[in-house]
Amino acid sequence: MAGAERGARQSFGPEWADLNRCVPFVLRLRSFNTPEGLPMPEDFLTASGVPLRAPQSWVEELLGSGRALVLVDGVDEVPPRLRSRTEQWLKSLITAFPRARFMVTTRPSAVPED
């Protein structure tokens, strides 16, 4: 079962049980392969395909409190010309919200470990 599905079902096993209390946001990088940019926290619901508007600052509060699980899917699907932008975006989110949980997925052979 994938991390996104486990997050939505709150079915992580004992070793990851603290993730069961998190709200998952699935951000598929293949959806952001244009120069317009990557989603900011206030856009996470829409970017995750949820057709609802969150109360103001709700996502930021979840991120700040450590109750958000941001699932960044498909690093290998980002065109090489946009990888630096994607790396900076992710680093800025991690810096701004150090208590949030981030999972980044890729095919192991597609992207160097660093």
PDB file of N, CA and C in Angstrom:
ATOM      1  N   MET A   1       0.852  -1.181   0.000  1.00  0.00           N
ATOM      2  CA  MET A   1       0.000   0.000   0.000  1.00  0.00           C
ATOM      3  C   MET A   1       0.895   1.240   0.000  1.00  0.00           C
ATOM      4  N   ALA A   2       0.582   2.183  -0.833  1.00  0.00           N
ATOM      5  CA  ALA A   2       1.397   3.391  -0.968  1.00  0.00           C
ATOM      6  C   ALA A   2       1.238   4.307   0.238  1.00  0.00           C
ATOM      7  N   GLY A   3       2.255   5.187   0.450  1.00  0.00           N
ATOM      8  CA  GLY A   3       2.242   6.129   1.565  1.00  0.00           C
ATOM      9  C   GLY A   3       1.025   7.028   1.556  1.00  0.00           C
ATOM     10  N   ALA A   4       0.599   7.474   0.380  1.00  0.00           N
ATOM     11  CA  ALA A   4      -0.573   8.363   0.290  1.00  0.00           C
ATOM     12  C   ALA A   4      -1.827   7.648   0.763  1.00  0.00           C
ATOM     13  N   GLU A   5      -1.972   6.411   0.341  1.00  0.00           N
ATOM     14  CA  GLU A   5      -3.156   5.646   0.735  1.00  0.00           C
ATOM     15  C   GLU A   5      -3.125   5.350   2.235  1.00  0.00           C
ATOM     16  N   ARG A   6      -1.978   4.985   2.747  1.00  0.00           N
ATOM     17  CA  ARG A   6      -1.862   4.737   4.189  1.00  0.00           C
ATOM     18  C   ARG A   6      -2.165   6.001   4.989  1.00  0.00           C
ATOM     19  N   GLY A   7      -1.684   7.139   4.499  1.00  0.00           N
ATOM     20  CA  GLY A   7      -1.951   8.406   5.177  1.00  0.00           C
ATOM     21  C   GLY A   7      -3.434   8.719   5.199  1.00  0.00           C
ATOM     22  N   ALA A   8      -4.093   8.523   4.065  1.00  0.00           N
ATOM     23  CA  ALA A   8      -5.527   8.800   3.981  1.00  0.00           C
ATOM     24  C   ALA A   8      -6.329   7.857   4.864  1.00  0.00           C
ATOM     25  N   ARG A   9      -5.898   6.619   4.939  1.00  0.00           N
ATOM     26  CA  ARG A   9      -6.612   5.625   5.757  1.00  0.00           C
ATOM     27  C   ARG A   9      -6.136   5.595   7.209  1.00  0.00           C
ATOM     28  N   GLN A  10      -5.104   6.372   7.499  1.00  0.00           N
ATOM     29  CA  GLN A  10      -4.482   6.362   8.822  1.00  0.00           C
ATOM     30  C   GLN A  10      -4.126   4.930   9.225  1.00  0.00           C
ATOM     31  N   SER A  11      -3.422   4.249   8.300  1.00  0.00           N
ATOM     32  CA  SER A  11      -3.111   2.837   8.518  1.00  0.00           C
ATOM     33  C   SER A  11      -1.615   2.541   8.497  1.00  0.00           C
ATOM     34  N   PHE A  12      -0.785   3.518   8.877  1.00  0.00           N
ATOM     35  CA  PHE A  12       0.640   3.228   8.991  1.00  0.00           C
ATOM     36  C   PHE A  12       0.845   2.255  10.141  1.00  0.00           C
ATOM     37  N   GLY A  13       1.802   1.357   9.989  1.00  0.00           N
ATOM     38  CA  GLY A  13       2.086   0.375  11.024  1.00  0.00           C
ATOM     39  C   GLY A  13       2.759   0.997  12.234  1.00  0.00           C
ATOM     40  N   PRO A  14       3.111   0.177  13.226  1.00  0.00           N
ATOM     41  CA  PRO A  14       3.669   0.672  14.491  1.00  0.00           C
ATOM     42  C   PRO A  14       4.902   1.562  14.334  1.00  0.00           C
ATOM     43  N   GLU A  15       5.787   1.225  13.386  1.00  0.00           N
ATOM     44  CA  GLU A  15       7.012   2.008  13.229  1.00  0.00           C
ATOM     45  C   GLU A  15       6.759   3.404  12.666  1.00  0.00           C
ATOM     46  N   TRP A  16       5.613   3.625  12.054  1.00  0.00           N
ATOM     47  CA  TRP A  16       5.242   4.916  11.473  1.00  0.00           C
ATOM     48  C   TRP A  16       3.926   5.422  12.062  1.00  0.00           C
ATOM     49  N   ALA A  17       3.517   4.897  13.175  1.00  0.00           N
ATOM     50  CA  ALA A  17       2.192   5.180  13.742  1.00  0.00           C
ATOM     51  C   ALA A  17       1.930   6.665  13.975  1.00  0.00           C
ATOM     52  N   ASP A  18       2.957   7.458  14.285  1.00  0.00           N
ATOM     53  CA  ASP A  18       2.725   8.885  14.525  1.00  0.00           C
ATOM     54  C   ASP A  18       2.240   9.605  13.265  1.00  0.00           C
ATOM     55  N   LEU A  19       2.466   9.014  12.079  1.00  0.00           N
ATOM     56  CA  LEU A  19       1.962   9.616  10.841  1.00  0.00           C
ATOM     57  C   LEU A  19       0.445   9.461  10.701  1.00  0.00           C
ATOM     58  N   ASN A  20      -0.143   8.536  11.458  1.00  0.00           N
ATOM     59  CA  ASN A  20      -1.581   8.321  11.376  1.00  0.00           C
ATOM     60  C   ASN A  20      -2.389   9.525  11.850  1.00  0.00           C
ATOM     61  N   ARG A  21      -1.780  10.413  12.601  1.00  0.00           N
ATOM     62  CA  ARG A  21      -2.510  11.593  13.082  1.00  0.00           C
ATOM     63  C   ARG A  21      -2.345  12.791  12.140  1.00  0.00           C
ATOM     64  N   CYS A  22      -1.611  12.594  11.055  1.00  0.00           N
ATOM     65  CA  CYS A  22      -1.348  13.680  10.108  1.00  0.00           C
ATOM     66  C   CYS A  22      -2.412  13.761   9.013  1.00  0.00           C
ATOM     67  N   VAL A  23      -2.589  14.959   8.499  1.00  0.00           N
ATOM     68  CA  VAL A  23      -3.450  15.182   7.342  1.00  0.00           C
ATOM     69  C   VAL A  23      -2.564  15.096   6.102  1.00  0.00           C
ATOM     70  N   PRO A  24      -2.860  14.153   5.183  1.00  0.00           N
ATOM     71  CA  PRO A  24      -2.002  13.992   4.010  1.00  0.00           C
ATOM     72  C   PRO A  24      -2.365  14.960   2.881  1.00  0.00           C
ATOM     73  N   PHE A  25      -1.336  15.480   2.238  1.00  0.00           N
ATOM     74  CA  PHE A  25      -1.472  16.299   1.035  1.00  0.00           C
ATOM     75  C   PHE A  25      -0.615  15.642  -0.035  1.00  0.00           C
ATOM     76  N   VAL A  26      -1.238  15.150  -1.094  1.00  0.00           N
ATOM     77  CA  VAL A  26      -0.521  14.471  -2.167  1.00  0.00           C
ATOM     78  C   VAL A  26      -0.274  15.468  -3.287  1.00  0.00           C
ATOM     79  N   LEU A  27       0.988  15.770  -3.520  1.00  0.00           N
ATOM     80  CA  LEU A  27       1.368  16.729  -4.559  1.00  0.00           C
ATOM     81  C   LEU A  27       2.121  15.974  -5.645  1.00  0.00           C
ATOM     82  N   ARG A  28       1.454  15.772  -6.780  1.00  0.00           N
ATOM     83  CA  ARG A  28       2.053  15.042  -7.898  1.00  0.00           C
ATOM     84  C   ARG A  28       2.835  16.020  -8.765  1.00  0.00           C
ATOM     85  N   LEU A  29       4.145  15.885  -8.740  1.00  0.00           N
ATOM     86  CA  LEU A  29       5.007  16.845  -9.425  1.00  0.00           C
ATOM     87  C   LEU A  29       4.762  16.910 -10.932  1.00  0.00           C
ATOM     88  N   ARG A  30       4.288  15.832 -11.536  1.00  0.00           N
ATOM     89  CA  ARG A  30       4.022  15.868 -12.975  1.00  0.00           C
ATOM     90  C   ARG A  30       2.950  16.902 -13.323  1.00  0.00           C
ATOM     91  N   SER A  31       2.178  17.320 -12.331  1.00  0.00           N
ATOM     92  CA  SER A  31       1.150  18.343 -12.548  1.00  0.00           C
ATOM     93  C   SER A  31       1.726  19.751 -12.581  1.00  0.00           C
ATOM     94  N   PHE A  32       2.999  19.910 -12.241  1.00  0.00           N
ATOM     95  CA  PHE A  32       3.605  21.240 -12.124  1.00  0.00           C
ATOM     96  C   PHE A  32       4.829  21.381 -13.020  1.00  0.00           C
ATOM     97  N   ASN A  33       4.756  20.822 -14.207  1.00  0.00           N
ATOM     98  CA  ASN A  33       5.899  20.853 -15.123  1.00  0.00           C
ATOM     99  C   ASN A  33       5.906  22.071 -16.043  1.00  0.00           C
ATOM    100  N   THR A  34       5.289  23.143 -15.603  1.00  0.00           N
ATOM    101  CA  THR A  34       5.326  24.388 -16.365  1.00  0.00           C
ATOM    102  C   THR A  34       6.052  25.426 -15.512  1.00  0.00           C
ATOM    103  N   PRO A  35       6.542  26.478 -16.125  1.00  0.00           N
ATOM    104  CA  PRO A  35       7.285  27.496 -15.374  1.00  0.00           C
ATOM    105  C   PRO A  35       6.443  28.303 -14.380  1.00  0.00           C
ATOM    106  N   GLU A  36       5.122  28.152 -14.387  1.00  0.00           N
ATOM    107  CA  GLU A  36       4.281  28.949 -13.486  1.00  0.00           C
ATOM    108  C   GLU A  36       4.612  28.745 -12.016  1.00  0.00           C
ATOM    109  N   GLY A  37       5.096  27.586 -11.669  1.00  0.00           N
ATOM    110  CA  GLY A  37       5.500  27.389 -10.292  1.00  0.00           C
ATOM    111  C   GLY A  37       4.829  26.231  -9.594  1.00  0.00           C
ATOM    112  N   LEU A  38       5.276  26.013  -8.390  1.00  0.00           N
ATOM    113  CA  LEU A  38       4.807  24.922  -7.548  1.00  0.00           C
ATOM    114  C   LEU A  38       3.861  25.475  -6.497  1.00  0.00           C
ATOM    115  N   PRO A  39       3.004  24.622  -5.941  1.00  0.00           N
ATOM    116  CA  PRO A  39       1.996  25.132  -5.001  1.00  0.00           C
ATOM    117  C   PRO A  39       2.583  25.578  -3.669  1.00  0.00           C
ATOM    118  N   MET A  40       2.013  26.631  -3.155  1.00  0.00           N
ATOM    119  CA  MET A  40       2.340  27.088  -1.814  1.00  0.00           C
ATOM    120  C   MET A  40       1.305  26.454  -0.875  1.00  0.00           C
ATOM    121  N   PRO A  41       1.549  26.463   0.435  1.00  0.00           N
ATOM    122  CA  PRO A  41       0.639  25.778   1.359  1.00  0.00           C
ATOM    123  C   PRO A  41      -0.837  26.116   1.171  1.00  0.00           C
ATOM    124  N   GLU A  42      -1.162  27.361   0.911  1.00  0.00           N
ATOM    125  CA  GLU A  42      -2.579  27.721   0.759  1.00  0.00           C
ATOM    126  C   GLU A  42      -3.209  27.066  -0.468  1.00  0.00           C
ATOM    127  N   ASP A  43      -2.367  26.512  -1.363  1.00  0.00           N
ATOM    128  CA  ASP A  43      -2.859  25.845  -2.568  1.00  0.00           C
ATOM    129  C   ASP A  43      -2.813  24.324  -2.462  1.00  0.00           C
ATOM    130  N   PHE A  44      -2.362  23.784  -1.333  1.00  0.00           N
ATOM    131  CA  PHE A  44      -2.175  22.337  -1.218  1.00  0.00           C
ATOM    132  C   PHE A  44      -3.460  21.544  -1.426  1.00  0.00           C
ATOM    133  N   LEU A  45      -4.577  21.992  -0.909  1.00  0.00           N
ATOM    134  CA  LEU A  45      -5.822  21.238  -1.102  1.00  0.00           C
ATOM    135  C   LEU A  45      -6.175  21.153  -2.576  1.00  0.00           C
ATOM    136  N   THR A  46      -6.191  22.280  -3.245  1.00  0.00           N
ATOM    137  CA  THR A  46      -6.517  22.297  -4.672  1.00  0.00           C
ATOM    138  C   THR A  46      -5.516  21.468  -5.448  1.00  0.00           C
ATOM    139  N   ALA A  47      -4.227  21.627  -5.152  1.00  0.00           N
ATOM    140  CA  ALA A  47      -3.178  20.886  -5.846  1.00  0.00           C
ATOM    141  C   ALA A  47      -3.289  19.385  -5.598  1.00  0.00           C
ATOM    142  N   SER A  48      -3.881  18.997  -4.467  1.00  0.00           N
ATOM    143  CA  SER A  48      -4.075  17.589  -4.143  1.00  0.00           C
ATOM    144  C   SER A  48      -5.340  17.030  -4.779  1.00  0.00           C
ATOM    145  N   GLY A  49      -6.087  17.891  -5.465  1.00  0.00           N
ATOM    146  CA  GLY A  49      -7.306  17.435  -6.125  1.00  0.00           C
ATOM    147  C   GLY A  49      -8.542  17.508  -5.259  1.00  0.00           C
ATOM    148  N   VAL A  50      -8.467  18.206  -4.137  1.00  0.00           N
ATOM    149  CA  VAL A  50      -9.618  18.352  -3.240  1.00  0.00           C
ATOM    150  C   VAL A  50     -10.367  19.625  -3.646  1.00  0.00           C
ATOM    151  N   PRO A  51     -11.634  19.492  -4.019  1.00  0.00           N
ATOM    152  CA  PRO A  51     -12.379  20.664  -4.502  1.00  0.00           C
ATOM    153  C   PRO A  51     -12.993  21.513  -3.386  1.00  0.00           C
ATOM    154  N   LEU A  52     -12.285  21.669  -2.294  1.00  0.00           N
ATOM    155  CA  LEU A  52     -12.774  22.458  -1.164  1.00  0.00           C
ATOM    156  C   LEU A  52     -11.785  23.568  -0.851  1.00  0.00           C
ATOM    157  N   ARG A  53     -12.288  24.617  -0.239  1.00  0.00           N
ATOM    158  CA  ARG A  53     -11.409  25.683   0.256  1.00  0.00           C
ATOM    159  C   ARG A  53     -11.209  25.488   1.747  1.00  0.00           C
ATOM    160  N   ALA A  54      -9.955  25.495   2.140  1.00  0.00           N
ATOM    161  CA  ALA A  54      -9.626  25.340   3.558  1.00  0.00           C
ATOM    162  C   ALA A  54      -9.807  26.676   4.261  1.00  0.00           C
ATOM    163  N   PRO A  55     -10.141  26.649   5.541  1.00  0.00           N
ATOM    164  CA  PRO A  55     -10.167  27.900   6.312  1.00  0.00           C
ATOM    165  C   PRO A  55      -8.799  28.569   6.240  1.00  0.00           C
ATOM    166  N   GLN A  56      -8.788  29.880   6.292  1.00  0.00           N
ATOM    167  CA  GLN A  56      -7.535  30.634   6.196  1.00  0.00           C
ATOM    168  C   GLN A  56      -6.522  30.127   7.220  1.00  0.00           C
ATOM    169  N   SER A  57      -5.319  29.905   6.788  1.00  0.00           N
ATOM    170  CA  SER A  57      -4.168  29.471   7.603  1.00  0.00           C
ATOM    171  C   SER A  57      -4.263  28.038   8.112  1.00  0.00           C
ATOM    172  N   TRP A  58      -5.293  27.285   7.731  1.00  0.00           N
ATOM    173  CA  TRP A  58      -5.455  25.920   8.220  1.00  0.00           C
ATOM    174  C   TRP A  58      -4.268  25.040   7.838  1.00  0.00           C
ATOM    175  N   VAL A  59      -3.880  25.079   6.564  1.00  0.00           N
ATOM    176  CA  VAL A  59      -2.769  24.241   6.109  1.00  0.00           C
ATOM    177  C   VAL A  59      -1.473  24.664   6.794  1.00  0.00           C
ATOM    178  N   GLU A  60      -1.238  25.974   6.890  1.00  0.00           N
ATOM    179  CA  GLU A  60      -0.034  26.459   7.553  1.00  0.00           C
ATOM    180  C   GLU A  60       0.009  26.026   9.016  1.00  0.00           C
ATOM    181  N   GLU A  61      -1.148  26.022   9.681  1.00  0.00           N
ATOM    182  CA  GLU A  61      -1.197  25.572  11.079  1.00  0.00           C
ATOM    183  C   GLU A  61      -0.871  24.090  11.183  1.00  0.00           C
ATOM    184  N   LEU A  62      -1.395  23.281  10.254  1.00  0.00           N
ATOM    185  CA  LEU A  62      -1.073  21.851  10.248  1.00  0.00           C
ATOM    186  C   LEU A  62       0.414  21.638  10.009  1.00  0.00           C
ATOM    187  N   LEU A  63       0.964  22.355   9.052  1.00  0.00           N
ATOM    188  CA  LEU A  63       2.398  22.236   8.765  1.00  0.00           C
ATOM    189  C   LEU A  63       3.235  22.647   9.969  1.00  0.00           C
ATOM    190  N   GLY A  64       2.883  23.755  10.575  1.00  0.00           N
ATOM    191  CA  GLY A  64       3.642  24.268  11.706  1.00  0.00           C
ATOM    192  C   GLY A  64       3.579  23.395  12.940  1.00  0.00           C
ATOM    193  N   SER A  65       2.451  22.712  13.117  1.00  0.00           N
ATOM    194  CA  SER A  65       2.284  21.871  14.303  1.00  0.00           C
ATOM    195  C   SER A  65       2.813  20.448  14.112  1.00  0.00           C
ATOM    196  N   GLY A  66       3.226  20.122  12.896  1.00  0.00           N
ATOM    197  CA  GLY A  66       3.701  18.763  12.632  1.00  0.00           C
ATOM    198  C   GLY A  66       2.593  17.794  12.310  1.00  0.00           C
ATOM    199  N   ARG A  67       1.395  18.292  12.052  1.00  0.00           N
ATOM    200  CA  ARG A  67       0.251  17.416  11.751  1.00  0.00           C
ATOM    201  C   ARG A  67      -0.043  17.305  10.261  1.00  0.00           C
ATOM    202  N   ALA A  68       0.869  17.778   9.423  1.00  0.00           N
ATOM    203  CA  ALA A  68       0.707  17.655   7.969  1.00  0.00           C
ATOM    204  C   ALA A  68       1.727  16.656   7.435  1.00  0.00           C
ATOM    205  N   LEU A  69       1.271  15.824   6.526  1.00  0.00           N
ATOM    206  CA  LEU A  69       2.132  14.891   5.818  1.00  0.00           C
ATOM    207  C   LEU A  69       2.082  15.291   4.346  1.00  0.00           C
ATOM    208  N   VAL A  70       3.168  15.867   3.854  1.00  0.00           N
ATOM    209  CA  VAL A  70       3.229  16.327   2.475  1.00  0.00           C
ATOM    210  C   VAL A  70       3.910  15.226   1.658  1.00  0.00           C
ATOM    211  N   LEU A  71       3.138  14.601   0.799  1.00  0.00           N
ATOM    212  CA  LEU A  71       3.620  13.506  -0.032  1.00  0.00           C
ATOM    213  C   LEU A  71       3.943  14.076  -1.404  1.00  0.00           C
ATOM    214  N   VAL A  72       5.219  14.229  -1.693  1.00  0.00           N
ATOM    215  CA  VAL A  72       5.689  14.805  -2.947  1.00  0.00           C
ATOM    216  C   VAL A  72       6.013  13.643  -3.879  1.00  0.00           C
ATOM    217  N   ASP A  73       5.171  13.449  -4.870  1.00  0.00           N
ATOM    218  CA  ASP A  73       5.249  12.271  -5.724  1.00  0.00           C
ATOM    219  C   ASP A  73       5.898  12.575  -7.063  1.00  0.00           C
ATOM    220  N   GLY A  74       6.857  11.749  -7.444  1.00  0.00           N
ATOM    221  CA  GLY A  74       7.373  11.773  -8.801  1.00  0.00           C
ATOM    222  C   GLY A  74       8.499  12.729  -9.095  1.00  0.00           C
ATOM    223  N   VAL A  75       9.514  12.778  -8.246  1.00  0.00           N
ATOM    224  CA  VAL A  75      10.665  13.639  -8.524  1.00  0.00           C
ATOM    225  C   VAL A  75      11.265  13.285  -9.881  1.00  0.00           C
ATOM    226  N   ASP A  76      11.243  12.012 -10.220  1.00  0.00           N
ATOM    227  CA  ASP A  76      11.803  11.581 -11.502  1.00  0.00           C
ATOM    228  C   ASP A  76      11.006  12.095 -12.700  1.00  0.00           C
ATOM    229  N   GLU A  77       9.789  12.551 -12.488  1.00  0.00           N
ATOM    230  CA  GLU A  77       8.962  13.056 -13.584  1.00  0.00           C
ATOM    231  C   GLU A  77       9.151  14.551 -13.834  1.00  0.00           C
ATOM    232  N   VAL A  78       9.962  15.199 -13.019  1.00  0.00           N
ATOM    233  CA  VAL A  78      10.248  16.621 -13.217  1.00  0.00           C
ATOM    234  C   VAL A  78      11.304  16.738 -14.315  1.00  0.00           C
ATOM    235  N   PRO A  79      11.027  17.540 -15.351  1.00  0.00           N
ATOM    236  CA  PRO A  79      12.029  17.709 -16.408  1.00  0.00           C
ATOM    237  C   PRO A  79      13.323  18.283 -15.823  1.00  0.00           C
ATOM    238  N   PRO A  80      14.472  17.869 -16.345  1.00  0.00           N
ATOM    239  CA  PRO A  80      15.747  18.357 -15.818  1.00  0.00           C
ATOM    240  C   PRO A  80      15.816  19.881 -15.713  1.00  0.00           C
ATOM    241  N   ARG A  81      15.218  20.601 -16.633  1.00  0.00           N
ATOM    242  CA  ARG A  81      15.270  22.065 -16.607  1.00  0.00           C
ATOM    243  C   ARG A  81      14.528  22.657 -15.420  1.00  0.00           C
ATOM    244  N   LEU A  82      13.636  21.879 -14.782  1.00  0.00           N
ATOM    245  CA  LEU A  82      12.842  22.370 -13.643  1.00  0.00           C
ATOM    246  C   LEU A  82      13.252  21.741 -12.317  1.00  0.00           C
ATOM    247  N   ARG A  83      14.254  20.885 -12.319  1.00  0.00           N
ATOM    248  CA  ARG A  83      14.635  20.196 -11.075  1.00  0.00           C
ATOM    249  C   ARG A  83      15.214  21.129 -10.029  1.00  0.00           C
ATOM    250  N   SER A  84      16.003  22.080 -10.430  1.00  0.00           N
ATOM    251  CA  SER A  84      16.571  23.025  -9.468  1.00  0.00           C
ATOM    252  C   SER A  84      15.454  23.813  -8.786  1.00  0.00           C
ATOM    253  N   ARG A  85      14.484  24.259  -9.576  1.00  0.00           N
ATOM    254  CA  ARG A  85      13.333  24.983  -9.022  1.00  0.00           C
ATOM    255  C   ARG A  85      12.586  24.117  -8.018  1.00  0.00           C
ATOM    256  N   THR A  86      12.396  22.858  -8.359  1.00  0.00           N
ATOM    257  CA  THR A  86      11.678  21.933  -7.484  1.00  0.00           C
ATOM    258  C   THR A  86      12.461  21.700  -6.197  1.00  0.00           C
ATOM    259  N   GLU A  87      13.762  21.542  -6.301  1.00  0.00           N
ATOM    260  CA  GLU A  87      14.605  21.346  -5.116  1.00  0.00           C
ATOM    261  C   GLU A  87      14.529  22.570  -4.199  1.00  0.00           C
ATOM    262  N   GLN A  88      14.603  23.762  -4.753  1.00  0.00           N
ATOM    263  CA  GLN A  88      14.522  24.983  -3.937  1.00  0.00           C
ATOM    264  C   GLN A  88      13.153  25.109  -3.277  1.00  0.00           C
ATOM    265  N   TRP A  89      12.104  24.776  -3.983  1.00  0.00           N
ATOM    266  CA  TRP A  89      10.735  24.814  -3.436  1.00  0.00           C
ATOM    267  C   TRP A  89      10.624  23.891  -2.226  1.00  0.00           C
ATOM    268  N   LEU A  90      11.114  22.660  -2.387  1.00  0.00           N
ATOM    269  CA  LEU A  90      11.028  21.694  -1.294  1.00  0.00           C
ATOM    270  C   LEU A  90      11.889  22.130  -0.111  1.00  0.00           C
ATOM    271  N   LYS A  91      13.098  22.599  -0.362  1.00  0.00           N
ATOM    272  CA  LYS A  91      13.958  23.083   0.717  1.00  0.00           C
ATOM    273  C   LYS A  91      13.317  24.251   1.459  1.00  0.00           C
ATOM    274  N   SER A  92      12.657  25.149   0.729  1.00  0.00           N
ATOM    275  CA  SER A  92      12.019  26.294   1.397  1.00  0.00           C
ATOM    276  C   SER A  92      10.854  25.848   2.266  1.00  0.00           C
ATOM    277  N   LEU A  93      10.102  24.837   1.824  1.00  0.00           N
ATOM    278  CA  LEU A  93       9.006  24.313   2.652  1.00  0.00           C
ATOM    279  C   LEU A  93       9.551  23.656   3.923  1.00  0.00           C
ATOM    280  N   ILE A  94      10.589  22.864   3.776  1.00  0.00           N
ATOM    281  CA  ILE A  94      11.185  22.181   4.928  1.00  0.00           C
ATOM    282  C   ILE A  94      11.752  23.197   5.916  1.00  0.00           C
ATOM    283  N   THR A  95      12.364  24.255   5.409  1.00  0.00           N
ATOM    284  CA  THR A  95      12.912  25.298   6.274  1.00  0.00           C
ATOM    285  C   THR A  95      11.801  26.060   6.987  1.00  0.00           C
ATOM    286  N   ALA A  96      10.756  26.396   6.252  1.00  0.00           N
ATOM    287  CA  ALA A  96       9.646  27.170   6.828  1.00  0.00           C
ATOM    288  C   ALA A  96       8.823  26.351   7.816  1.00  0.00           C
ATOM    289  N   PHE A  97       8.739  25.035   7.599  1.00  0.00           N
ATOM    290  CA  PHE A  97       7.894  24.172   8.426  1.00  0.00           C
ATOM    291  C   PHE A  97       8.679  22.943   8.883  1.00  0.00           C
ATOM    292  N   PRO A  98       9.648  23.115   9.770  1.00  0.00           N
ATOM    293  CA  PRO A  98      10.518  22.000  10.157  1.00  0.00           C
ATOM    294  C   PRO A  98       9.803  20.871  10.900  1.00  0.00           C
ATOM    295  N   ARG A  99       8.636  21.121  11.452  1.00  0.00           N
ATOM    296  CA  ARG A  99       7.907  20.061  12.168  1.00  0.00           C
ATOM    297  C   ARG A  99       7.013  19.241  11.245  1.00  0.00           C
ATOM    298  N   ALA A 100       6.761  19.738  10.041  1.00  0.00           N
ATOM    299  CA  ALA A 100       5.920  19.000   9.086  1.00  0.00           C
ATOM    300  C   ALA A 100       6.640  17.737   8.638  1.00  0.00           C
ATOM    301  N   ARG A 101       5.859  16.801   8.142  1.00  0.00           N
ATOM    302  CA  ARG A 101       6.411  15.542   7.640  1.00  0.00           C
ATOM    303  C   ARG A 101       6.397  15.609   6.125  1.00  0.00           C
ATOM    304  N   PHE A 102       7.490  15.216   5.502  1.00  0.00           N
ATOM    305  CA  PHE A 102       7.607  15.212   4.058  1.00  0.00           C
ATOM    306  C   PHE A 102       8.065  13.838   3.601  1.00  0.00           C
ATOM    307  N   MET A 103       7.389  13.284   2.584  1.00  0.00           N
ATOM    308  CA  MET A 103       7.811  12.058   1.923  1.00  0.00           C
ATOM    309  C   MET A 103       7.941  12.386   0.451  1.00  0.00           C
ATOM    310  N   VAL A 104       9.094  12.050  -0.108  1.00  0.00           N
ATOM    311  CA  VAL A 104       9.351  12.313  -1.516  1.00  0.00           C
ATOM    312  C   VAL A 104       9.549  10.979  -2.204  1.00  0.00           C
ATOM    313  N   THR A 105       8.831  10.793  -3.321  1.00  0.00           N
ATOM    314  CA  THR A 105       8.930   9.517  -4.026  1.00  0.00           C
ATOM    315  C   THR A 105       9.551   9.705  -5.403  1.00  0.00           C
ATOM    316  N   THR A 106      10.235   8.659  -5.821  1.00  0.00           N
ATOM    317  CA  THR A 106      10.836   8.595  -7.146  1.00  0.00           C
ATOM    318  C   THR A 106      11.157   7.135  -7.444  1.00  0.00           C
ATOM    319  N   ARG A 107      11.363   6.844  -8.702  1.00  0.00           N
ATOM    320  CA  ARG A 107      11.896   5.527  -9.041  1.00  0.00           C
ATOM    321  C   ARG A 107      13.360   5.555  -8.634  1.00  0.00           C
ATOM    322  N   PRO A 108      13.849   4.575  -7.927  1.00  0.00           N
ATOM    323  CA  PRO A 108      15.211   4.615  -7.410  1.00  0.00           C
ATOM    324  C   PRO A 108      16.281   4.879  -8.457  1.00  0.00           C
ATOM    325  N   SER A 109      16.110   4.355  -9.643  1.00  0.00           N
ATOM    326  CA  SER A 109      17.148   4.504 -10.676  1.00  0.00           C
ATOM    327  C   SER A 109      17.037   5.830 -11.433  1.00  0.00           C
ATOM    328  N   ALA A 110      16.007   6.620 -11.184  1.00  0.00           N
ATOM    329  CA  ALA A 110      15.753   7.797 -12.001  1.00  0.00           C
ATOM    330  C   ALA A 110      16.458   9.067 -11.546  1.00  0.00           C
ATOM    331  N   VAL A 111      16.753   9.174 -10.264  1.00  0.00           N
ATOM    332  CA  VAL A 111      17.316  10.398  -9.719  1.00  0.00           C
ATOM    333  C   VAL A 111      18.467  10.047  -8.778  1.00  0.00           C
ATOM    334  N   PRO A 112      19.602  10.767  -8.871  1.00  0.00           N
ATOM    335  CA  PRO A 112      20.700  10.500  -7.942  1.00  0.00           C
ATOM    336  C   PRO A 112      20.263  10.707  -6.488  1.00  0.00           C
ATOM    337  N   GLU A 113      20.868   9.971  -5.559  1.00  0.00           N
ATOM    338  CA  GLU A 113      20.477  10.045  -4.154  1.00  0.00           C
ATOM    339  C   GLU A 113      20.585  11.425  -3.580  1.00  0.00           C
ATOM    340  N   ASP A 114      21.542  12.226  -4.011  1.00  0.00           N
ATOM    341  CA  ASP A 114      21.715  13.576  -3.447  1.00  0.00           C
ATOM    342  C   ASP A 114      20.706  14.551  -4.011  1.00  0.00           C
TER     343      ASP A 114
END
